[in-house]
Short mmCIF file of C-alpha atoms in Angstrom, two decimals:
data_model
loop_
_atom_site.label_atom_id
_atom_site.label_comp_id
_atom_site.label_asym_id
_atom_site.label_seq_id
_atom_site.Cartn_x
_atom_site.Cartn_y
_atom_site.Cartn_z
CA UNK O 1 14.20 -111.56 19.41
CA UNK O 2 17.46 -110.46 19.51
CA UNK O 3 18.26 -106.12 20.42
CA UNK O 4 21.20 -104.67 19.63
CA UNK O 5 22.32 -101.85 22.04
CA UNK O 6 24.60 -99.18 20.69
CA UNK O 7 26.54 -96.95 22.93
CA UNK O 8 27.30 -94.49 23.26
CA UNK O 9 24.46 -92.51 21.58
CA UNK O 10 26.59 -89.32 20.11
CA UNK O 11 30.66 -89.13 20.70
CA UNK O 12 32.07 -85.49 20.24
CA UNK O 13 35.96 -86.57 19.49
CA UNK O 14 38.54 -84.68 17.24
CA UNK O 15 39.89 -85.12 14.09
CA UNK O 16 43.32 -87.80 14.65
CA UNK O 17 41.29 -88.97 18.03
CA UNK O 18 41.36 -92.81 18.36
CA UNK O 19 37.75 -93.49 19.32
CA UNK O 20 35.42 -96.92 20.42
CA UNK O 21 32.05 -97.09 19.85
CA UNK O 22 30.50 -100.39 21.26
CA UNK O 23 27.75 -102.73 20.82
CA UNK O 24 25.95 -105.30 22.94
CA UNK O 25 23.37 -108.20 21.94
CA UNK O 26 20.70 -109.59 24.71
CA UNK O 27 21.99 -112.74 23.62
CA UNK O 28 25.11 -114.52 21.96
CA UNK O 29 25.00 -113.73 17.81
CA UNK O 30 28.56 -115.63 17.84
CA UNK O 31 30.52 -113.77 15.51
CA UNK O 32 28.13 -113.00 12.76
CA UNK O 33 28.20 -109.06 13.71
CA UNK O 34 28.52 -106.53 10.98
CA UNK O 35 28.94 -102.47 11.16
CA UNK O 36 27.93 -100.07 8.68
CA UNK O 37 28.63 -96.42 8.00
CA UNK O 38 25.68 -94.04 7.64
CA UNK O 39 26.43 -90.34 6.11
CA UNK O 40 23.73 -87.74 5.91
CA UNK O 41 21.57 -88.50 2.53
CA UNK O 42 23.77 -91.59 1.64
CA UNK O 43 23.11 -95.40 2.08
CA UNK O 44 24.77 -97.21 4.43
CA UNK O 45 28.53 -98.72 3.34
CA UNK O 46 29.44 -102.49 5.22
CA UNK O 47 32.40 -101.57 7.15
CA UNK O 48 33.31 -105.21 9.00
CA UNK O 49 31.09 -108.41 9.13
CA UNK O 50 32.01 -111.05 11.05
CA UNK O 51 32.98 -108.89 14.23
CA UNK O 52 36.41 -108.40 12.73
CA UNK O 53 37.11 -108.57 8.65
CA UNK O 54 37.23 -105.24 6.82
CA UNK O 55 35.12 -105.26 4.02
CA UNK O 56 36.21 -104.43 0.59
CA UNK O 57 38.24 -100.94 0.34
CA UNK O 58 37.58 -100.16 3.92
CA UNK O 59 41.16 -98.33 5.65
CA UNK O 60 42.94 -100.01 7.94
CA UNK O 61 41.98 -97.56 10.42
CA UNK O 62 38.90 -99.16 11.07
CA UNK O 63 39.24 -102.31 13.20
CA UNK O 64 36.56 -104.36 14.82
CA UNK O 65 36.42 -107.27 17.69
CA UNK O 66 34.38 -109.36 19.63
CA UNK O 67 32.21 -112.24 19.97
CA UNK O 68 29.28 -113.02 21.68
CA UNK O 69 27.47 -110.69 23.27
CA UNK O 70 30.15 -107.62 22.90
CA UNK O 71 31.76 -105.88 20.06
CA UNK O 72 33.39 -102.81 19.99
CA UNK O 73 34.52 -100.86 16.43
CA UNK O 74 37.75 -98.61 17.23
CA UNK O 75 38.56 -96.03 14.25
CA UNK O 76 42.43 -95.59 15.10
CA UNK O 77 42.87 -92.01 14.15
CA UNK O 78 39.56 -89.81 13.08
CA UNK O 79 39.69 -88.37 9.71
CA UNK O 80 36.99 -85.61 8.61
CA UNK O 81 35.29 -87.91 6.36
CA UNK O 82 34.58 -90.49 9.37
CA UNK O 83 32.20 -88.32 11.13
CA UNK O 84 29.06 -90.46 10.52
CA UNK O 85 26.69 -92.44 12.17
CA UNK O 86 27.41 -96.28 12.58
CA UNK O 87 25.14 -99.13 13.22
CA UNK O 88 25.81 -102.41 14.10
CA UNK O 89 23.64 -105.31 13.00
CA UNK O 90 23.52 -109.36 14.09
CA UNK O 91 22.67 -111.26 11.00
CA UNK O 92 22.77 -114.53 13.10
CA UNK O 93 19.14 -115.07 13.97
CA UNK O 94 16.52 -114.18 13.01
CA UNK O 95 15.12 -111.17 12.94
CA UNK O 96 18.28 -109.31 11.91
CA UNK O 97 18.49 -106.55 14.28
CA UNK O 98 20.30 -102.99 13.46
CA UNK O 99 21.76 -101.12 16.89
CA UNK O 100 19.87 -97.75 16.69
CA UNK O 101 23.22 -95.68 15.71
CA UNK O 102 26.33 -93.80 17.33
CA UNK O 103 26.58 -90.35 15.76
CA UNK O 104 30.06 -89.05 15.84
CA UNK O 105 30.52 -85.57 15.71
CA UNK O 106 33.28 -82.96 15.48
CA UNK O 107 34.44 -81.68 18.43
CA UNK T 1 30.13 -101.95 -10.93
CA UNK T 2 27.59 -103.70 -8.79
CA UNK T 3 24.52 -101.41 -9.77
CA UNK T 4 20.79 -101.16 -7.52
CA UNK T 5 18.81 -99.00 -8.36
CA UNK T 6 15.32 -98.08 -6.54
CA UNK T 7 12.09 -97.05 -7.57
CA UNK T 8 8.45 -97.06 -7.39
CA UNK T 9 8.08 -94.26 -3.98
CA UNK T 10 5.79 -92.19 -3.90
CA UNK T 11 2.82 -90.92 -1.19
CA UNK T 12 0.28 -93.30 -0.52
CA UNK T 13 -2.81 -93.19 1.52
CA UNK T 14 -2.87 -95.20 4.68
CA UNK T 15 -4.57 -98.50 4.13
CA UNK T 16 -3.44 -98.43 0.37
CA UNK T 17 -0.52 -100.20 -1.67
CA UNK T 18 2.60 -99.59 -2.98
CA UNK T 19 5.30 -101.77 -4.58
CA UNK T 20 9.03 -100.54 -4.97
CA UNK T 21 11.66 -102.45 -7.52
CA UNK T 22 15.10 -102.43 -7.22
CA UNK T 23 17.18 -103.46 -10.64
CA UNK T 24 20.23 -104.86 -9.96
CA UNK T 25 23.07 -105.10 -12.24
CA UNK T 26 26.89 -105.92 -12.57
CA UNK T 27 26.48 -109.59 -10.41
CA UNK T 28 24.93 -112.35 -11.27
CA UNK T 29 21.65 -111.54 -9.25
CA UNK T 30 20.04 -114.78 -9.36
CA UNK T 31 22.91 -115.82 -6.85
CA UNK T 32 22.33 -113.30 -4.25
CA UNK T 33 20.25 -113.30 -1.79
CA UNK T 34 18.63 -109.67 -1.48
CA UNK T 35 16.53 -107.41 1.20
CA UNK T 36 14.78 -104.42 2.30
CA UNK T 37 15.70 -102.16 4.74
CA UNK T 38 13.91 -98.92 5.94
CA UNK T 39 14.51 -95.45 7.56
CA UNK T 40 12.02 -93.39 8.92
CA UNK T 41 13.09 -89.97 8.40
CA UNK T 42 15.60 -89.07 11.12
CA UNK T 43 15.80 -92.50 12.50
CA UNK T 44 17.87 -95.85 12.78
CA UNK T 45 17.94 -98.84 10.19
CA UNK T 46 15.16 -101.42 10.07
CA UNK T 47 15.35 -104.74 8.50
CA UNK T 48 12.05 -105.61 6.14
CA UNK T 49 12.52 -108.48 4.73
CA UNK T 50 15.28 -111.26 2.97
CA UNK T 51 14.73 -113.38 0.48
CA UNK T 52 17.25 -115.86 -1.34
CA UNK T 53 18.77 -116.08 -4.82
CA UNK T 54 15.97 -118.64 -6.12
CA UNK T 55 13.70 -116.56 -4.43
CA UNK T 56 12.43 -120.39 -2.56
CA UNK T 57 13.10 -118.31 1.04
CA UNK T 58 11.74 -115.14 2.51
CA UNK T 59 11.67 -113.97 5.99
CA UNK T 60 9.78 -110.42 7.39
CA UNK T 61 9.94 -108.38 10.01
CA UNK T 62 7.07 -108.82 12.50
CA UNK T 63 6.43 -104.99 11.69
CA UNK T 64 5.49 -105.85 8.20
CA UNK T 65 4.33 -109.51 8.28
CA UNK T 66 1.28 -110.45 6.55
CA UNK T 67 1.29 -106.84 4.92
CA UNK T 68 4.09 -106.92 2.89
CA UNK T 69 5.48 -109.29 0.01
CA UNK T 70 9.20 -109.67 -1.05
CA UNK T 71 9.83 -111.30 -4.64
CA UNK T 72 12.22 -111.64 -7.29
CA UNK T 73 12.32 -112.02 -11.12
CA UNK T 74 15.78 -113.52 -11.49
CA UNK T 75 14.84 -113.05 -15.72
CA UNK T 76 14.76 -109.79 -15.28
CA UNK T 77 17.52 -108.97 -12.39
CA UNK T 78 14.74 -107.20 -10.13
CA UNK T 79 13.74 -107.29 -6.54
CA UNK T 80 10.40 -106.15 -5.66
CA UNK T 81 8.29 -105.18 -2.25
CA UNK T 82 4.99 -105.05 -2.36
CA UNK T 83 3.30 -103.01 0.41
CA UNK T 84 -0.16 -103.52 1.40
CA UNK T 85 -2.24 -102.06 4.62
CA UNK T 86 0.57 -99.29 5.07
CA UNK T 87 0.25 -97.40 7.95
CA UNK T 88 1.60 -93.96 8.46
CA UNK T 89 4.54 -95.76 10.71
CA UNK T 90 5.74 -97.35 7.26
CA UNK T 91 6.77 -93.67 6.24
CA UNK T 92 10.38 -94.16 5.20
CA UNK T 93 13.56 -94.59 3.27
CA UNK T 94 13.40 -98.12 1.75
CA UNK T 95 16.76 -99.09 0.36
CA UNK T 96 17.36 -102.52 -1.53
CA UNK T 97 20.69 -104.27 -0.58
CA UNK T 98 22.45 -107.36 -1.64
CA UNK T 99 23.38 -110.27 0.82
CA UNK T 100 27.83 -110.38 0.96
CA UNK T 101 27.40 -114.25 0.72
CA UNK T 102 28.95 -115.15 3.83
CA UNK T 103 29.99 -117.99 5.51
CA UNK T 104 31.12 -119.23 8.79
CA UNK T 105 31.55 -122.90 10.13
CA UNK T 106 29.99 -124.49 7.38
CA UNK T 107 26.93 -122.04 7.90
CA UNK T 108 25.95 -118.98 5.33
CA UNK T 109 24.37 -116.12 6.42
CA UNK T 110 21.73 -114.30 4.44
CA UNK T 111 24.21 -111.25 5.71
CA UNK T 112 25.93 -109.15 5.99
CA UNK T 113 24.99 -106.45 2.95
CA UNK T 114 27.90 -105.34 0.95
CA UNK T 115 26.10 -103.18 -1.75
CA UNK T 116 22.97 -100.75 -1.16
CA UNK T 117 20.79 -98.81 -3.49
CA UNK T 118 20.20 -95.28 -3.53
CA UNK T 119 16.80 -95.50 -1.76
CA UNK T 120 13.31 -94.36 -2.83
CA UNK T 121 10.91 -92.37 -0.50
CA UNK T 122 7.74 -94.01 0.53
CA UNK T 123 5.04 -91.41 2.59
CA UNK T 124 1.79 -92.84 4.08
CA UNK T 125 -0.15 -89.45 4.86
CA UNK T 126 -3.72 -88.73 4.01
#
């Protein structure tokens, strides 16, 4: 079984910040790596699947990379509505496995 | 508009049954594959269980193996999850989601999830 590690846990940053949140599999998921956004009381909203492609409607802002075992999402310049948790999930065995969540936070 | 919409929660005693529905609309549903996820209140994302488009695959979490069923009814666009044995640890957020369709190296994934339902409340509490 595959576990997704998320660090780190909470980032305090400020609005226009560039920030990097990462993710690390115990083993290789390729690059079949998604990362959702999480706001209090809403669903989750696909950000990028397959470590890199934006999915529909998503800003530019948000980029993603990696392969592997190592992924990082970097949000270029914070805006208010990006302060959210975000999980990362490997849909490339098996059980799929969410990472258990950065919170970012005003600063 | 790619429409899913939950329903079914409620409070249920532990060792009872539940089943949730989710009716999709605005794809053609029989081509997706769908799946459960679940959030315990104040906690991370948990995958349930996938099944595909004809409904001829499913997969489960260990957590809910042999206690839960996933099904579809293509006829009537609607995913459903029966829940048997719950336990007070199945107290959560169950959302429905539909499968982006996505393929890499001649391979296609039964993920990502590009569209998510509202969620409906399930409480195992005596």
């Amino acid at each position: 079984e595959i576990v997704m590690t998320q660090s780190p846990a909470t980032l305090s940053v400020s609005p226009g910040e560039r920030v990097t949140l990462s993710c690390r599999a115990s083993q290789s998921v390729n690059s079949n790596l998604a990362w959702y956004q999480q706001k209090p009381g809403q669903a989750p909203r696909l950000l990028i699947y397959g470590a890199s492609t934006r999915a529909t409607d998503i800003p530019a802002r948000f980029s993603g990379s990696g392969s592997g075992t190592e992924f990082t999402l970097t949000i270029s310049s914070l805006q208010s509505e990006d302060f959210a948790v975000y999980y990362c999930q490997q849909f490339n065995t098996w059980p799929y496995a969410f990472g258990q969540g950065t919170k970012l936070e005003i600063k | 508009e790619v429409q899913l919409v939950e329903s079914g929660g409620g409070l249920v005693q532990p060792g009872g049954s539940l089943r949730v529905s989710c009716a999709a609309s605005g794809f053609t549903f029989s081509s997706s594959g769908m799946s459960w996820a679940r959030q315990a209140p104040g906690k991370g994302l948990e995958w349930v269980s996938t099944i595909s488009g004809s409904g001829g695959s499913t997969h489960y979490a260990d957590s809910v193996k042999g206690r839960f069923t996933i099904s579809r009814d293509n006829s009537k666009n609607t995913l459903y999850l029966q829940m048997n044995s719950l336990r007070a640890e199945d107290t959560a957020v169950y959302y429905c989601a539909r499968n982006l369709g996505y393929c890499s190296g001649g391979i296609c994934y039964s993920g990502p999830w590009d569209y998510w339902g509202q969620g409906t409340l399930v409480t195992v509490s005596s």
